[in-house]
Amino acid sequence: MNPLRPAILAAAGSTRIKRAVTGFPVTAEVVNRFVAGETRAELAPVVRALLGDGRMVSVDFLGEYTTERSMADSAVSEYLGLIDDLARWHHEVEQQREIPARNGAVAPPASSGHARRAAARVVPVEVSVKLSALGQALGAAGVEIATANLRILCERAEQAGVWITVDAEDHTTTEGTESTVRAVRGDHPWLAVATQTYLRGAEEQCRRAAADGARIRLCKGAYREPERAAFQRTAEVDESYLRCLELLMGGRGYPMIATHDPVMIAAAHDMAGRNDRAPGDFEFQMLYGIRSVEQQRLAERGHAVRVYIPYGVQWYGYLMRRLAERPANLGFFLRALAERR
């Protein structure tokens, strides 16, 4: 684990450090590596390019914790627009694939990943949403508000042919998030949720998901957590990830393996073989701007690969968590600062 992780995560909550970091002219260059712009207009070419080369997308509108009902309403409005746009962009990319054939020319071959996804009916476009953005923390009525808002998004997504994954947040939200997802999944069984394997309860979450046949995004975790709630040592987090992955690969659901760790990717290949899972029966997920060559390599080999793409003006907390996860990300940031001096 990154030895600077605790300090970086502490910085994520510091208003003073946030002002300092966002004040650097170089910051925009660094943010652009990990964040696909502040608006949907800036997001569009990124999504189209990834879909065009055979990868899939999961798009997250970055926002801070919602403290007023109007903020939750605004988030819902933005996500509704995003769902419609994702469906349209996907349709446009698919039309571009068909144009050469309609004109009598030889169409460029679709990637093997694209062909396998079509056969498996995997949905290439998805949104990721945090329940905190939908009002989960709005007092006693917060869970009810977030649940109602998630239903609104799922109904639009169902009509548009878009998937939704509910993102994980800190450990205090886990129980409420699971409860909301279970309630909404009754009407929308494709609804997914993220599970963080540094949490001590992750294995039980995955056991239930494997039995229920749910879609689960499996990640290691990106928040600062107390020892009573989360494993602190890298080896413990990795061991938990492998146990959870084994449960998901052997279950009835659809595992989404969110990792850049070559060890975990190799383990996923091995477990998929032992459980008779072909490419398209599970997917790999990686972050926008990280290990793009590996993303393309996996897609070209026929695997379903989804890229997690954030956009929006509230990028500071997201950037800090990315820097805390991998020393290589922090090195990139520091080098960019040094080069501008």
CSV table of C-alpha atoms in Angstrom, one decimal:
chain,number,residue,atom,x,y,z
A,1,MET,CA,0.0,0.0,0.0
A,2,ASN,CA,1.2,3.5,-0.8
A,3,PRO,CA,3.0,4.6,2.4
A,4,LEU,CA,1.8,8.2,1.8
A,5,ARG,CA,-1.8,7.1,1.5
A,6,PRO,CA,-3.0,8.2,5.0
A,7,ALA,CA,-1.5,11.7,4.4
A,8,ILE,CA,-3.0,12.0,0.9
A,9,LEU,CA,-6.4,10.9,2.1
A,10,ALA,CA,-6.2,13.4,5.0
A,11,ALA,CA,-5.4,16.1,2.4
A,12,ALA,CA,-8.6,15.1,0.5
A,13,GLY,CA,-10.6,16.6,3.4
A,14,SER,CA,-8.5,19.7,3.9
A,15,THR,CA,-10.0,22.9,2.5
A,16,ARG,CA,-6.6,24.7,2.8
A,17,ILE,CA,-4.7,22.1,0.8
A,18,LYS,CA,-7.6,22.0,-1.7
A,19,ARG,CA,-7.2,25.7,-2.3
A,20,ALA,CA,-3.4,25.3,-2.7
A,21,VAL,CA,-3.7,22.4,-5.2
A,22,THR,CA,-6.4,23.8,-7.3
A,23,GLY,CA,-4.5,27.1,-7.5
A,24,PHE,CA,-1.5,25.6,-9.4
A,25,PRO,CA,-1.8,26.4,-13.1
A,26,VAL,CA,-0.4,22.9,-13.8
A,27,THR,CA,-3.2,21.2,-12.0
A,28,ALA,CA,-5.5,21.2,-15.1
A,29,GLU,CA,-2.9,19.2,-17.0
A,30,VAL,CA,-2.8,16.6,-14.3
A,31,VAL,CA,-6.6,16.5,-13.9
A,32,ASN,CA,-7.1,16.0,-17.6
A,33,ARG,CA,-5.2,12.7,-17.4
A,34,PHE,CA,-7.8,11.3,-14.9
A,35,VAL,CA,-10.9,13.4,-15.5
A,36,ALA,CA,-12.7,13.7,-18.9
A,37,GLY,CA,-13.6,17.4,-18.6
A,38,GLU,CA,-16.1,19.3,-16.6
A,39,THR,CA,-19.1,19.1,-18.9
A,40,ARG,CA,-20.9,16.5,-21.0
A,41,ALA,CA,-19.7,18.3,-24.2
A,42,GLU,CA,-16.1,17.6,-23.1
A,43,LEU,CA,-17.0,14.1,-22.1
A,44,ALA,CA,-18.5,13.1,-25.4
A,45,PRO,CA,-15.4,12.6,-27.5
A,46,VAL,CA,-13.7,10.5,-24.8
A,47,VAL,CA,-16.7,8.2,-24.6
A,48,ARG,CA,-17.0,7.9,-28.4
A,49,ALA,CA,-13.3,7.1,-28.8
A,50,LEU,CA,-13.4,4.4,-26.1
A,51,LEU,CA,-16.6,2.8,-27.5
A,52,GLY,CA,-15.1,3.0,-31.0
A,53,ASP,CA,-12.0,0.9,-30.2
A,54,GLY,CA,-14.0,-1.8,-28.5
A,55,ARG,CA,-14.0,-0.8,-24.8
A,56,MET,CA,-17.0,-0.1,-22.7
A,57,VAL,CA,-17.6,2.8,-20.3
A,58,SER,CA,-19.0,3.6,-16.9
A,59,VAL,CA,-19.4,7.4,-16.4
A,60,ASP,CA,-19.4,9.1,-13.0
A,61,PHE,CA,-20.6,12.7,-12.5
A,62,LEU,CA,-18.3,14.1,-9.8
A,63,GLY,CA,-20.1,15.9,-7.0
A,64,GLU,CA,-19.6,16.6,-3.3
A,65,TYR,CA,-21.8,15.2,-0.5
A,66,THR,CA,-25.3,16.5,-1.0
A,67,THR,CA,-26.4,18.7,1.9
A,68,GLU,CA,-29.6,20.1,0.5
A,69,ARG,CA,-32.5,18.6,-1.4
A,70,SER,CA,-32.0,21.0,-4.3
A,71,MET,CA,-28.4,19.5,-4.7
A,72,ALA,CA,-29.9,16.0,-5.0
A,73,ASP,CA,-32.4,17.2,-7.5
A,74,SER,CA,-29.7,18.8,-9.6
A,75,ALA,CA,-27.7,15.6,-9.5
A,76,VAL,CA,-30.7,13.6,-10.7
A,77,SER,CA,-31.2,16.0,-13.5
A,78,GLU,CA,-27.6,15.8,-14.6
A,79,TYR,CA,-27.7,12.0,-14.5
A,80,LEU,CA,-30.9,11.8,-16.5
A,81,GLY,CA,-29.2,14.0,-19.2
A,82,LEU,CA,-26.1,11.8,-19.0
A,83,ILE,CA,-28.1,8.6,-19.5
A,84,ASP,CA,-29.8,10.0,-22.6
A,85,ASP,CA,-26.5,11.2,-24.0
A,86,LEU,CA,-24.7,7.9,-23.4
A,87,ALA,CA,-27.5,6.0,-25.2
A,88,ARG,CA,-27.2,8.5,-28.1
A,89,TRP,CA,-23.4,8.4,-28.3
A,90,HIS,CA,-23.5,4.6,-28.3
A,91,HIS,CA,-26.0,4.6,-31.1
A,92,GLU,CA,-23.9,7.0,-33.1
A,93,VAL,CA,-20.8,4.8,-32.7
A,94,GLU,CA,-22.7,1.7,-33.8
A,95,GLN,CA,-24.1,3.5,-36.8
A,96,GLN,CA,-20.6,4.5,-37.8
A,97,ARG,CA,-19.7,0.8,-37.8
A,98,GLU,CA,-22.5,0.1,-40.2
A,99,ILE,CA,-22.0,3.0,-42.7
A,100,PRO,CA,-19.2,1.3,-44.8
A,101,ALA,CA,-21.2,-1.9,-45.2
A,102,ARG,CA,-24.3,0.1,-46.3
A,103,ASN,CA,-22.1,2.0,-48.9
A,104,GLY,CA,-20.8,-1.3,-50.3
A,105,ALA,CA,-17.4,-1.0,-48.8
A,106,VAL,CA,-15.7,-3.5,-46.5
A,107,ALA,CA,-16.4,-2.4,-42.9
A,108,PRO,CA,-13.5,-2.3,-40.5
A,109,PRO,CA,-13.6,-5.4,-38.3
A,110,ALA,CA,-15.1,-5.0,-34.9
A,111,SER,CA,-12.8,-6.0,-32.1
A,112,SER,CA,-13.3,-9.5,-30.8
A,113,GLY,CA,-14.3,-7.9,-27.5
A,114,HIS,CA,-17.1,-6.0,-29.2
A,115,ALA,CA,-18.3,-9.2,-30.9
A,116,ARG,CA,-18.3,-11.2,-27.7
A,117,ARG,CA,-20.1,-8.5,-25.8
A,118,ALA,CA,-22.8,-8.4,-28.4
A,119,ALA,CA,-23.3,-12.2,-28.1
A,120,ALA,CA,-23.4,-12.0,-24.4
A,121,ARG,CA,-25.7,-9.0,-24.3
A,122,VAL,CA,-23.4,-7.0,-22.1
A,123,VAL,CA,-24.4,-3.4,-22.1
A,124,PRO,CA,-21.5,-1.2,-23.2
A,125,VAL,CA,-22.7,2.1,-21.6
A,126,GLU,CA,-23.2,2.6,-17.9
A,127,VAL,CA,-23.4,5.3,-15.3
A,128,SER,CA,-21.8,5.1,-11.8
A,129,VAL,CA,-23.6,7.0,-9.1
A,130,LYS,CA,-23.0,7.6,-5.4
A,131,LEU,CA,-26.0,7.6,-3.2
A,132,SER,CA,-24.6,10.5,-1.3
A,133,ALA,CA,-25.1,12.6,-4.4
A,134,LEU,CA,-28.8,11.5,-4.5
A,135,GLY,CA,-29.5,12.6,-1.0
A,136,GLN,CA,-28.6,9.6,1.2
A,137,ALA,CA,-27.2,11.9,4.0
A,138,LEU,CA,-30.2,14.3,4.1
A,139,GLY,CA,-31.2,13.5,7.7
A,140,ALA,CA,-33.8,10.9,8.7
A,141,ALA,CA,-35.4,11.0,5.2
A,142,GLY,CA,-32.1,10.6,3.4
A,143,VAL,CA,-32.3,6.9,2.6
A,144,GLU,CA,-35.9,7.3,1.3
A,145,ILE,CA,-34.9,10.3,-0.9
A,146,ALA,CA,-31.9,8.5,-2.3
A,147,THR,CA,-33.9,5.3,-3.0
A,148,ALA,CA,-36.6,7.3,-4.8
A,149,ASN,CA,-34.0,9.1,-6.9
A,150,LEU,CA,-32.2,5.9,-7.7
A,151,ARG,CA,-35.5,4.4,-9.0
A,152,ILE,CA,-36.0,7.5,-11.2
A,153,LEU,CA,-32.5,6.9,-12.7
A,154,CYS,CA,-33.1,3.2,-13.2
A,155,GLU,CA,-36.4,3.7,-14.9
A,156,ARG,CA,-34.7,6.1,-17.4
A,157,ALA,CA,-31.7,3.8,-17.8
A,158,GLU,CA,-34.0,0.8,-18.5
A,159,GLN,CA,-35.7,2.8,-21.3
A,160,ALA,CA,-32.4,4.0,-22.8
A,161,GLY,CA,-30.5,0.7,-22.6
A,162,VAL,CA,-28.0,1.9,-20.1
A,163,TRP,CA,-26.7,0.1,-16.9
A,164,ILE,CA,-26.2,1.7,-13.5
A,165,THR,CA,-23.7,0.8,-10.8
A,166,VAL,CA,-24.0,2.2,-7.3
A,167,ASP,CA,-20.5,3.3,-6.2
A,168,ALA,CA,-19.0,2.4,-2.8
A,169,GLU,CA,-18.3,5.2,-0.3
A,170,ASP,CA,-16.9,5.1,3.2
A,171,HIS,CA,-17.8,2.2,5.6
A,172,THR,CA,-20.5,4.2,7.4
A,173,THR,CA,-22.7,4.1,4.2
A,174,THR,CA,-22.3,0.4,3.4
A,175,GLU,CA,-25.4,-0.9,5.2
A,176,GLY,CA,-27.7,1.8,3.9
A,177,THR,CA,-26.3,1.4,0.3
A,178,GLU,CA,-26.9,-2.3,0.3
A,179,SER,CA,-30.4,-1.9,1.6
A,180,THR,CA,-31.2,0.6,-1.1
A,181,VAL,CA,-29.7,-1.5,-3.9
A,182,ARG,CA,-31.7,-4.6,-2.7
A,183,ALA,CA,-34.9,-2.6,-2.7
A,184,VAL,CA,-34.4,-1.2,-6.2
A,185,ARG,CA,-32.9,-4.4,-7.7
A,186,GLY,CA,-36.3,-6.1,-7.3
A,187,ASP,CA,-37.5,-4.1,-10.3
A,188,HIS,CA,-34.1,-3.7,-12.0
A,189,PRO,CA,-32.1,-6.9,-11.6
A,190,TRP,CA,-29.2,-5.5,-13.7
A,191,LEU,CA,-28.5,-2.8,-11.0
A,192,ALA,CA,-25.0,-3.3,-9.7
A,193,VAL,CA,-23.1,-2.2,-6.5
A,194,ALA,CA,-19.5,-1.8,-5.7
A,195,THR,CA,-17.8,-3.9,-3.0
A,196,GLN,CA,-14.5,-2.8,-1.4
A,197,THR,CA,-12.3,-5.7,-0.3
A,198,TYR,CA,-10.5,-3.7,2.4
A,199,LEU,CA,-13.7,-3.7,4.4
A,200,ARG,CA,-13.9,-6.6,6.8
A,201,GLY,CA,-17.5,-7.3,5.7
A,202,ALA,CA,-16.7,-7.6,2.0
A,203,GLU,CA,-16.5,-11.4,1.9
A,204,GLU,CA,-20.0,-11.8,3.3
A,205,GLN,CA,-21.3,-9.2,0.8
A,206,CYS,CA,-19.8,-11.2,-2.1
A,207,ARG,CA,-21.2,-14.4,-0.8
A,208,ARG,CA,-24.7,-13.0,-0.9
A,209,ALA,CA,-24.2,-11.4,-4.3
A,210,ALA,CA,-22.9,-14.8,-5.7
A,211,ALA,CA,-26.0,-16.5,-4.4
A,212,ASP,CA,-28.3,-13.8,-5.7
A,213,GLY,CA,-26.8,-13.7,-9.2
A,214,ALA,CA,-26.1,-10.0,-9.0
A,215,ARG,CA,-23.7,-7.7,-10.9
A,216,ILE,CA,-20.9,-6.7,-8.5
A,217,ARG,CA,-17.9,-4.3,-9.0
A,218,LEU,CA,-15.1,-5.7,-7.0
A,219,CYS,CA,-12.4,-3.1,-6.0
A,220,LYS,CA,-9.9,-2.8,-3.2
A,221,GLY,CA,-11.1,0.5,-1.7
A,222,ALA,CA,-10.2,4.2,-1.8
A,223,TYR,CA,-11.2,5.8,1.5
A,224,ARG,CA,-9.5,6.4,4.8
A,225,GLU,CA,-11.0,3.8,7.2
A,226,PRO,CA,-10.4,2.8,10.8
A,227,GLU,CA,-8.8,-0.5,11.6
A,228,ARG,CA,-12.0,-1.8,13.2
A,229,ALA,CA,-13.8,-1.5,9.8
A,230,ALA,CA,-11.0,-2.2,7.3
A,231,PHE,CA,-7.8,-4.1,6.8
A,232,GLN,CA,-4.8,-1.8,6.9
A,233,ARG,CA,-2.1,-4.0,5.4
A,234,THR,CA,-1.7,-4.5,1.6
A,235,ALA,CA,-1.4,-8.2,2.0
A,236,GLU,CA,-4.6,-8.5,3.9
A,237,VAL,CA,-6.5,-6.4,1.3
A,238,ASP,CA,-5.1,-8.5,-1.5
A,239,GLU,CA,-6.0,-11.8,0.3
A,240,SER,CA,-9.6,-10.4,0.9
A,241,TYR,CA,-9.8,-9.5,-2.8
A,242,LEU,CA,-8.8,-13.0,-3.9
A,243,ARG,CA,-11.3,-14.6,-1.5
A,244,CYS,CA,-14.1,-12.3,-2.8
A,245,LEU,CA,-13.2,-12.9,-6.4
A,246,GLU,CA,-13.3,-16.7,-5.9
A,247,LEU,CA,-16.8,-16.4,-4.5
A,248,LEU,CA,-18.0,-14.2,-7.3
A,249,MET,CA,-16.4,-16.4,-10.1
A,250,GLY,CA,-18.0,-19.5,-8.6
A,251,GLY,CA,-21.4,-17.9,-8.2
A,252,ARG,CA,-24.3,-17.1,-10.4
A,253,GLY,CA,-23.6,-13.4,-10.9
A,254,TYR,CA,-21.6,-11.2,-13.2
A,255,PRO,CA,-18.2,-10.2,-11.6
A,256,MET,CA,-16.8,-6.8,-12.6
A,257,ILE,CA,-13.1,-7.0,-11.7
A,258,ALA,CA,-12.0,-3.4,-11.0
A,259,THR,CA,-8.3,-3.5,-10.6
A,260,HIS,CA,-5.0,-2.5,-12.3
A,261,ASP,CA,-3.0,-5.1,-10.3
A,262,PRO,CA,-1.4,-7.7,-12.6
A,263,VAL,CA,-1.6,-10.3,-9.9
A,264,MET,CA,-5.4,-9.9,-9.6
A,265,ILE,CA,-5.9,-9.9,-13.3
A,266,ALA,CA,-3.9,-13.1,-13.6
A,267,ALA,CA,-5.9,-14.6,-10.8
A,268,ALA,CA,-9.1,-13.7,-12.5
A,269,HIS,CA,-8.0,-15.4,-15.7
A,270,ASP,CA,-7.2,-18.6,-13.7
A,271,MET,CA,-10.5,-18.5,-11.7
A,272,ALA,CA,-12.5,-17.9,-14.9
A,273,GLY,CA,-11.0,-21.0,-16.5
A,274,ARG,CA,-11.7,-23.2,-13.4
A,275,ASN,CA,-15.3,-22.0,-13.3
A,276,ASP,CA,-16.0,-22.3,-17.1
A,277,ARG,CA,-16.4,-18.6,-17.5
A,278,ALA,CA,-15.7,-17.3,-21.0
A,279,PRO,CA,-14.9,-13.7,-21.9
A,280,GLY,CA,-18.2,-11.9,-21.7
A,281,ASP,CA,-19.2,-13.8,-18.5
A,282,PHE,CA,-17.3,-11.3,-16.5
A,283,GLU,CA,-15.5,-8.0,-17.2
A,284,PHE,CA,-12.4,-6.1,-16.3
A,285,GLN,CA,-12.7,-2.5,-15.2
A,286,MET,CA,-10.0,0.2,-15.1
A,287,LEU,CA,-9.8,3.9,-14.5
A,288,TYR,CA,-9.6,6.5,-17.2
A,289,GLY,CA,-6.0,7.5,-17.7
A,290,ILE,CA,-4.5,4.5,-16.0
A,291,ARG,CA,-2.9,1.5,-17.9
A,292,SER,CA,-4.6,2.3,-21.2
A,293,VAL,CA,-2.3,-0.1,-23.0
A,294,GLU,CA,-3.3,-2.9,-20.8
A,295,GLN,CA,-7.0,-2.0,-21.3
A,296,GLN,CA,-6.5,-2.3,-25.1
A,297,ARG,CA,-4.6,-5.5,-24.8
A,298,LEU,CA,-7.3,-7.2,-22.8
A,299,ALA,CA,-10.0,-5.9,-25.2
A,300,GLU,CA,-8.1,-7.1,-28.2
A,301,ARG,CA,-7.9,-10.6,-26.6
A,302,GLY,CA,-11.7,-10.7,-26.5
A,303,HIS,CA,-12.3,-9.6,-22.9
A,304,ALA,CA,-15.0,-7.2,-21.9
A,305,VAL,CA,-13.2,-4.1,-20.6
A,306,ARG,CA,-15.0,-1.2,-19.1
A,307,VAL,CA,-13.3,2.2,-18.4
A,308,TYR,CA,-14.5,4.2,-15.4
A,309,ILE,CA,-14.7,7.9,-16.6
A,310,PRO,CA,-15.3,10.8,-14.2
A,311,TYR,CA,-16.3,14.3,-15.3
A,312,GLY,CA,-17.4,17.4,-13.5
A,313,VAL,CA,-16.0,20.4,-11.6
A,314,GLN,CA,-15.8,18.7,-8.3
A,315,TRP,CA,-12.7,16.6,-9.2
A,316,TYR,CA,-10.5,17.3,-6.1
A,317,GLY,CA,-11.6,14.5,-3.9
A,318,TYR,CA,-11.5,12.0,-6.8
A,319,LEU,CA,-7.9,13.1,-7.7
A,320,MET,CA,-6.7,12.7,-4.2
A,321,ARG,CA,-8.0,9.2,-3.9
A,322,ARG,CA,-6.3,8.3,-7.2
A,323,LEU,CA,-3.0,9.6,-6.0
A,324,ALA,CA,-3.4,7.7,-2.7
A,325,GLU,CA,-4.0,4.4,-4.5
A,326,ARG,CA,-0.8,4.2,-6.5
A,327,PRO,CA,2.6,5.7,-6.0
A,328,ALA,CA,3.0,6.0,-9.8
A,329,ASN,CA,0.0,8.4,-9.9
A,330,LEU,CA,1.6,10.6,-7.2
A,331,GLY,CA,4.9,10.5,-9.1
A,332,PHE,CA,3.1,11.7,-12.3
A,333,PHE,CA,1.5,14.6,-10.4
A,334,LEU,CA,4.8,15.7,-8.7
A,335,ARG,CA,6.7,15.5,-12.0
A,336,ALA,CA,4.1,17.7,-13.7
A,337,LEU,CA,4.5,20.3,-10.9
A,338,ALA,CA,8.3,20.2,-11.1
A,339,GLU,CA,8.3,20.6,-14.9
A,340,ARG,CA,6.3,23.8,-14.7
A,341,ARG,CA,8.6,25.6,-12.2
